[in-house]
Short mmCIF file of C-alpha atoms in Angstrom, two decimals:
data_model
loop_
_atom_site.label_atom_id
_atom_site.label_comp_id
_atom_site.label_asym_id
_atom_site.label_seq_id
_atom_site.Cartn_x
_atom_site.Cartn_y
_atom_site.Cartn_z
CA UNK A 1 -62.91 70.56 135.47
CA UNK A 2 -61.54 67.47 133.80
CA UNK A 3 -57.72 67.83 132.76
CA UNK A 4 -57.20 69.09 129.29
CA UNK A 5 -56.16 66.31 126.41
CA UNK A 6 -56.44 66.17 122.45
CA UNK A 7 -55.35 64.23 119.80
CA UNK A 8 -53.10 66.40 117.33
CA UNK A 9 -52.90 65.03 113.71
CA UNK A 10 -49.76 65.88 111.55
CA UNK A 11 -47.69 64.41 108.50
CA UNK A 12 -44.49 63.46 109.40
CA UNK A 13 -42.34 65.04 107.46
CA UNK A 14 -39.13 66.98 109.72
CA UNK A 15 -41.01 70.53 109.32
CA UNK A 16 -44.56 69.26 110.03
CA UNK A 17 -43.46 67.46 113.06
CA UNK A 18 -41.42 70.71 114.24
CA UNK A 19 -44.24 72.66 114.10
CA UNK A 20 -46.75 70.07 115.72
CA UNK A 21 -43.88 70.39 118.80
CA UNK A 22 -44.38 74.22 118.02
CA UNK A 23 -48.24 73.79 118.55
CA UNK A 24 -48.12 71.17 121.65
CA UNK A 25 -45.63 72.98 123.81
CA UNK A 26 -47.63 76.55 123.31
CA UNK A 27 -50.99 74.93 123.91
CA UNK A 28 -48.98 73.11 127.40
CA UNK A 29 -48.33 76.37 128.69
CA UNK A 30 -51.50 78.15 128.02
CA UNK A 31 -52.82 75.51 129.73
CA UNK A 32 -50.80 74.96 132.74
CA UNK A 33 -50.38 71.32 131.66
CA UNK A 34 -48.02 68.66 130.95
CA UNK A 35 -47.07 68.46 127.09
CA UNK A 36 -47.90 64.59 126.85
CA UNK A 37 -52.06 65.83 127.78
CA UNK A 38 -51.52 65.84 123.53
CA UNK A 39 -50.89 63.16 121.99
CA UNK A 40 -49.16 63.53 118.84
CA UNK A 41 -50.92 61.24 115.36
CA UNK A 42 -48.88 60.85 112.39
CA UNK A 43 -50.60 60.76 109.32
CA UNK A 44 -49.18 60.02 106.23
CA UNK A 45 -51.18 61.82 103.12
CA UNK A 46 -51.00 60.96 99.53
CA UNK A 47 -49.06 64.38 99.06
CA UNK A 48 -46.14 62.50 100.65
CA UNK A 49 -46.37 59.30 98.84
CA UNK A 50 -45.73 61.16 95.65
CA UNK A 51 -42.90 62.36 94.76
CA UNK A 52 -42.19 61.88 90.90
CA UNK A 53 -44.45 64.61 89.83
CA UNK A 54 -45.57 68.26 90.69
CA UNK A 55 -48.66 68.52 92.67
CA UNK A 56 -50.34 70.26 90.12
CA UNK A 57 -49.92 67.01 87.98
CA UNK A 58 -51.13 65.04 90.75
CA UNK A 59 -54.10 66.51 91.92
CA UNK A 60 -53.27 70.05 93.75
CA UNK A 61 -53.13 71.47 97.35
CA UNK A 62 -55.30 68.91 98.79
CA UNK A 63 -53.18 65.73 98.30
CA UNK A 64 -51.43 66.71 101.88
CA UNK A 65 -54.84 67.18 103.97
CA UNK A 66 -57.23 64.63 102.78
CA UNK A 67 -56.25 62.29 104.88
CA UNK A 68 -55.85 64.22 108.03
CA UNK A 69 -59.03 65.76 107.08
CA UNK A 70 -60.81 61.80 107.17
CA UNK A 71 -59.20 60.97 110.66
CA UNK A 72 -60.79 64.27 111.76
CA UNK A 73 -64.25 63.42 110.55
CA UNK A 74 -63.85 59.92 111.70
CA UNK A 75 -63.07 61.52 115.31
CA UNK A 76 -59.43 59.97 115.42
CA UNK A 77 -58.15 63.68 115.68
CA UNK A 78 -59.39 66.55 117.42
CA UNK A 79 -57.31 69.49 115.87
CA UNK A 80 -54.93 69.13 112.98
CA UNK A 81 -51.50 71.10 112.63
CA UNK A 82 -50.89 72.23 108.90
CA UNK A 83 -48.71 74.65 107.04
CA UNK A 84 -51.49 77.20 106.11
CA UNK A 85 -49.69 77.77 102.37
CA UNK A 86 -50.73 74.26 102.30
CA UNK A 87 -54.38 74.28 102.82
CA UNK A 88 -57.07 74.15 100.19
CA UNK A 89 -59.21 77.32 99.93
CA UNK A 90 -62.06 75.24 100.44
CA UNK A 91 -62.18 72.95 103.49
CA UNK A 92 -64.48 69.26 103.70
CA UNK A 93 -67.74 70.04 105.40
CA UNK A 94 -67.90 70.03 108.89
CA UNK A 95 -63.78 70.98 108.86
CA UNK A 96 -63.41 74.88 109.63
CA UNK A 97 -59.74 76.52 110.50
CA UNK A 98 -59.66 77.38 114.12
CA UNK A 99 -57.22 79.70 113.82
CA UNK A 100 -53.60 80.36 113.36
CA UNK A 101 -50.26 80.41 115.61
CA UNK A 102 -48.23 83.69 115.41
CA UNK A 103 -46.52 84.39 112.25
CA UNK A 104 -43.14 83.68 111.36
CA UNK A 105 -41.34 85.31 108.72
CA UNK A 106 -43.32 84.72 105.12
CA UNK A 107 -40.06 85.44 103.10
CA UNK A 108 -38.69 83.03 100.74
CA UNK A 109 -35.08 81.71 100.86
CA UNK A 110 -32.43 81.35 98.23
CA UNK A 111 -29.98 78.28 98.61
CA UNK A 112 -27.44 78.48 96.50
CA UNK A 113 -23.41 77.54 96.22
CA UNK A 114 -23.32 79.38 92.76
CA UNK A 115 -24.77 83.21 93.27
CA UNK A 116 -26.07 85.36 96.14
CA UNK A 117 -29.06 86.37 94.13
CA UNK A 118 -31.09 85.19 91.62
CA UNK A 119 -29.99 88.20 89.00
CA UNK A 120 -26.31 86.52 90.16
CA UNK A 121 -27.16 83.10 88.81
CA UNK A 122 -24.88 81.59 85.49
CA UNK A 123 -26.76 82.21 82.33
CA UNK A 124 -29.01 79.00 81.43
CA UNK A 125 -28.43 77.55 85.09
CA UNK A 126 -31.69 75.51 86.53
CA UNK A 127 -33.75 76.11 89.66
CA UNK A 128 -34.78 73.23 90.99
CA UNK A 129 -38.98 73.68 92.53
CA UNK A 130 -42.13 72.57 92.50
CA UNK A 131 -43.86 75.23 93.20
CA UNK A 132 -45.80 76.82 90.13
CA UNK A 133 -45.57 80.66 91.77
CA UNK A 134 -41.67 80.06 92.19
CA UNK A 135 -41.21 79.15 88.92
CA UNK A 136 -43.39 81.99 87.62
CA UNK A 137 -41.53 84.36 89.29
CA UNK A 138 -37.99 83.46 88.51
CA UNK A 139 -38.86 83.14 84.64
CA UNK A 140 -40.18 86.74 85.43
CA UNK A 141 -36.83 88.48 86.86
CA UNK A 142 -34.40 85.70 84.58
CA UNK A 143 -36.12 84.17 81.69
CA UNK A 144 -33.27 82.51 80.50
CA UNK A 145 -33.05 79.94 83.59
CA UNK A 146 -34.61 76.24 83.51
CA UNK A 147 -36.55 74.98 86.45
CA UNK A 148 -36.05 71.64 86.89
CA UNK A 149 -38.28 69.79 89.26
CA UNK A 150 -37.24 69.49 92.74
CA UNK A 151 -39.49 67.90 95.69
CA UNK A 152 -39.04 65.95 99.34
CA UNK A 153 -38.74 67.38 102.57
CA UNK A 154 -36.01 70.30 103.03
CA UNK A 155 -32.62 68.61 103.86
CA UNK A 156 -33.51 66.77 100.54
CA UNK A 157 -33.48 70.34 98.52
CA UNK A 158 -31.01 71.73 100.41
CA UNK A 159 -28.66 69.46 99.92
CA UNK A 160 -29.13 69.23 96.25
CA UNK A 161 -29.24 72.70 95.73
CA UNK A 162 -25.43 72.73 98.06
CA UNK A 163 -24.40 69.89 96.16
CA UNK A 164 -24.71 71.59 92.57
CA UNK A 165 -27.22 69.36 91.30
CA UNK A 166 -29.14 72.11 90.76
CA UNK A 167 -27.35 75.77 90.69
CA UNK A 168 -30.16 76.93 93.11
CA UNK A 169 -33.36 76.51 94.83
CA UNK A 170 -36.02 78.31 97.08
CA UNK A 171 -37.59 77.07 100.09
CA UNK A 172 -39.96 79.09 102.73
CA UNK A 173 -37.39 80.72 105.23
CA UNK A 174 -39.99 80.05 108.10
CA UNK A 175 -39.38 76.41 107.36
CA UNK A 176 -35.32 76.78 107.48
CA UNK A 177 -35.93 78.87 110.93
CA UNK A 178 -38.16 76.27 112.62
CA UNK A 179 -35.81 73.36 111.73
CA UNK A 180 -32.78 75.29 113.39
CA UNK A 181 -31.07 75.92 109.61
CA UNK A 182 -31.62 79.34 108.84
CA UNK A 183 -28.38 79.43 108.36
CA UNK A 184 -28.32 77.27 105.51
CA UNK A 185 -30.13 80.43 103.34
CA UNK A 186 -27.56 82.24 101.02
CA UNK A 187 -30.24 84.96 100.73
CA UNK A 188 -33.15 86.27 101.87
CA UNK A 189 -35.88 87.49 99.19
CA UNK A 190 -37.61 90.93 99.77
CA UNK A 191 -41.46 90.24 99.80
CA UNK A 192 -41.56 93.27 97.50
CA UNK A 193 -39.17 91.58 94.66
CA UNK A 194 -40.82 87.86 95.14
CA UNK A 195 -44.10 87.56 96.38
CA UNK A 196 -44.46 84.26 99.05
CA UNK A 197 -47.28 82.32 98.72
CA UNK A 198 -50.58 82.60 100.68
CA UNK A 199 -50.25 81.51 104.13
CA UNK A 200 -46.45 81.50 103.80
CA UNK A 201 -44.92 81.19 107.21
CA UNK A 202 -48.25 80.44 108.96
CA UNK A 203 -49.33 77.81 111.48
CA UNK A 204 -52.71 76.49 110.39
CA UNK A 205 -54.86 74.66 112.79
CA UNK A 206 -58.10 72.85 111.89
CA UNK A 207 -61.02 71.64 113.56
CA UNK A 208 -64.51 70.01 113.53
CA UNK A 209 -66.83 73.00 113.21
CA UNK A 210 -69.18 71.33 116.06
CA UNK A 211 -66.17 70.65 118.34
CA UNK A 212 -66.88 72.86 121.07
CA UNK A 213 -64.75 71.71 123.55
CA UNK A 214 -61.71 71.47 121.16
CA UNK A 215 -62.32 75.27 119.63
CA UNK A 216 -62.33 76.05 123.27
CA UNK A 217 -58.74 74.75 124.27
CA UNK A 218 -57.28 76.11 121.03
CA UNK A 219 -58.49 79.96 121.65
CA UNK A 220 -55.92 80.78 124.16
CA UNK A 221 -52.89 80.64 121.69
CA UNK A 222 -54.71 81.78 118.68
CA UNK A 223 -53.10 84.85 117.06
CA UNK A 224 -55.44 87.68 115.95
CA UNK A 225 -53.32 89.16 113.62
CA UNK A 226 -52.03 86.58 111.79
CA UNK A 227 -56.34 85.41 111.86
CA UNK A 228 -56.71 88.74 109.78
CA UNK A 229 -53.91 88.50 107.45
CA UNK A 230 -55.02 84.74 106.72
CA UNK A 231 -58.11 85.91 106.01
CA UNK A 232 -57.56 88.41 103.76
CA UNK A 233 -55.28 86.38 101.65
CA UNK A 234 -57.36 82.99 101.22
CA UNK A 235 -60.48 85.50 100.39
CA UNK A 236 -58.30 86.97 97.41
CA UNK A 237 -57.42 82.78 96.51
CA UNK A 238 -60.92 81.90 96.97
CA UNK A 239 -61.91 84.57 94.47
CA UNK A 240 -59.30 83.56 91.85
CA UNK A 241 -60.38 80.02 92.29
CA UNK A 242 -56.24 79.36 93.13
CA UNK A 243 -55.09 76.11 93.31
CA UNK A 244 -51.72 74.46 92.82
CA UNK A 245 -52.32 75.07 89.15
CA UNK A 246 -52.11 78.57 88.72
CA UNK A 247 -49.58 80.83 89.78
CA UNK A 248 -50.82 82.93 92.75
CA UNK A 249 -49.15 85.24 94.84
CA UNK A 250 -50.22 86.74 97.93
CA UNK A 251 -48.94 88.76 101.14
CA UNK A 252 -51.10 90.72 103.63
CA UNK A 253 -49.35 92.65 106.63
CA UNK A 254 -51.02 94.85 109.44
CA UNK A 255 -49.84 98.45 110.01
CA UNK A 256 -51.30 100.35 112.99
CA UNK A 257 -54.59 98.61 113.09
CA UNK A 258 -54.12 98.88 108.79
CA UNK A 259 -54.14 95.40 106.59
CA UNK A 260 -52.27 96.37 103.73
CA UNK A 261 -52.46 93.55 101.13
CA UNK A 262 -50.60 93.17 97.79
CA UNK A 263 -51.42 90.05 95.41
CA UNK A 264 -49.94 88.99 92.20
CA UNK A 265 -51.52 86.43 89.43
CA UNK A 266 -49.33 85.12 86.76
CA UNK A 267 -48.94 83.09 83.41
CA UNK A 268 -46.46 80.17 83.93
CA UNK A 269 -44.07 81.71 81.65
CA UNK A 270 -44.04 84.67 84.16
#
């Protein structure tokens, strides 16, 4: 048998190219080899050249795969790392997800240096997002709070958010734990009180659908559970048509062999 390689497409953001790391080092050990067998590609997608608007404005969810997705078809990849929160619900033809790296925690984080809680923050203080569903959900629990727009990678928001620029922000606590600041988060939402998005905390891995031989070296780290959870969450997306335009919700979780699921659609005033 011919020693195992692949080409790994990524952004390059800090997060993205944690969690490519993530992705190489598990798929080294499954496969007895040396980590540089997978050579990492940075991609830079139109998601990251913008940064003056909301996605929404811009064009939605696909704006960070589109290019990844071309190298793949053009055969410059062979699997693609992504955040699964940000893949579209439906994928290019001839592009399938292979599957999904354990879950980490899908809990959003608050960062704050003015309250412990949302409830906690000054009347009329601003949240600085981007994200439609955050800002749904905080005009739900404290309607009298602006959002102001906040984007770039996560040391940017955090250290606005520390700063005072903004009295707070929220950010996907898998994110904070996979860059080593977890301990940045002032608070830790309950997924029953604010709903994380779909895919939230997820490793997403994509494919050509007639790749053999790459579906093959991915199945050893693939995570069943988190496969089912996915999957039950982009099928209630895919039904509401969700896109970064809409305020979606979503959170399934498996209890002895159980998926529980609980979803949540909402106007933009919450």
């Amino acid at each position: 048998m011919s020693p195992v390689s692949l080409r790994i497409g990524t952004r390059g953001s800090p997060l993205a190219m944690a969690q490519t790391r993530e992705f190489r080092t598990l798929l080294a050990c499954a496969h007895a080899c040396d980590e540089n067998r997978f050579e990492i590609v940075v991609i830079r997608t139109s998601g990251d050249m913008i940064q003056d608007r909301a996605l929404a404005e811009a064009g939605g969810k696909g704006l960070f795969t589109k290019e990844i997705d071309a190298a793949m078809l053009a055969g410059e990849i062979g699997v693609a790392v992504h955040s699964s929160k940000d893949l579209p619900t439906v994928l290019p033809d001839g592009i399938v997800i292979a599957g999904y790296l354990p879950r980490e925690d899908a809990r959003d984080a608050l960062v704050s240096a003015r309250a412990n809680t949302i409830e906690g923050l000054p009347a009329g203080g601003t949240i600085g997002t981007a994200s439609l569903r955050r800002q749904a959900q905080v005009r739900r629990l404290r309607p009298d709070l602006r959002i102001g727009l906040l984007r770039g990678n996560v040391e940017t928001r955090l250290g606005k958010a520390e700063r005072g620029e903004f009295d707070a922000t929220l950010l996907a606590y898998a994110g904070l734990k996979r860059l080593g600041l977890a301990h940045r988060a002032t608070a830790i939402l309950d997924i029953a009180a604010f709903l994380p998005a779909v895919g939230q905390g997820a490793i997403g891995l994509t494919a050509r659908r007639d790749d053999a031989a790459t579906l093959g070296v991915l199945a050893p780290i693939l995570d069943k559970p988190t496969g089912r959870a996915l999957a039950v969450e982009r099928a209630f997306l895919a039904v509401l048509d969700g896109s970064c335009r809409t305020p979606i919700a979503g959170h399934a979780w498996i209890v002895d062999g159980i998926v529980h699921f609980r979803g949540m659609v909402l106007r933009a005033d919450g």
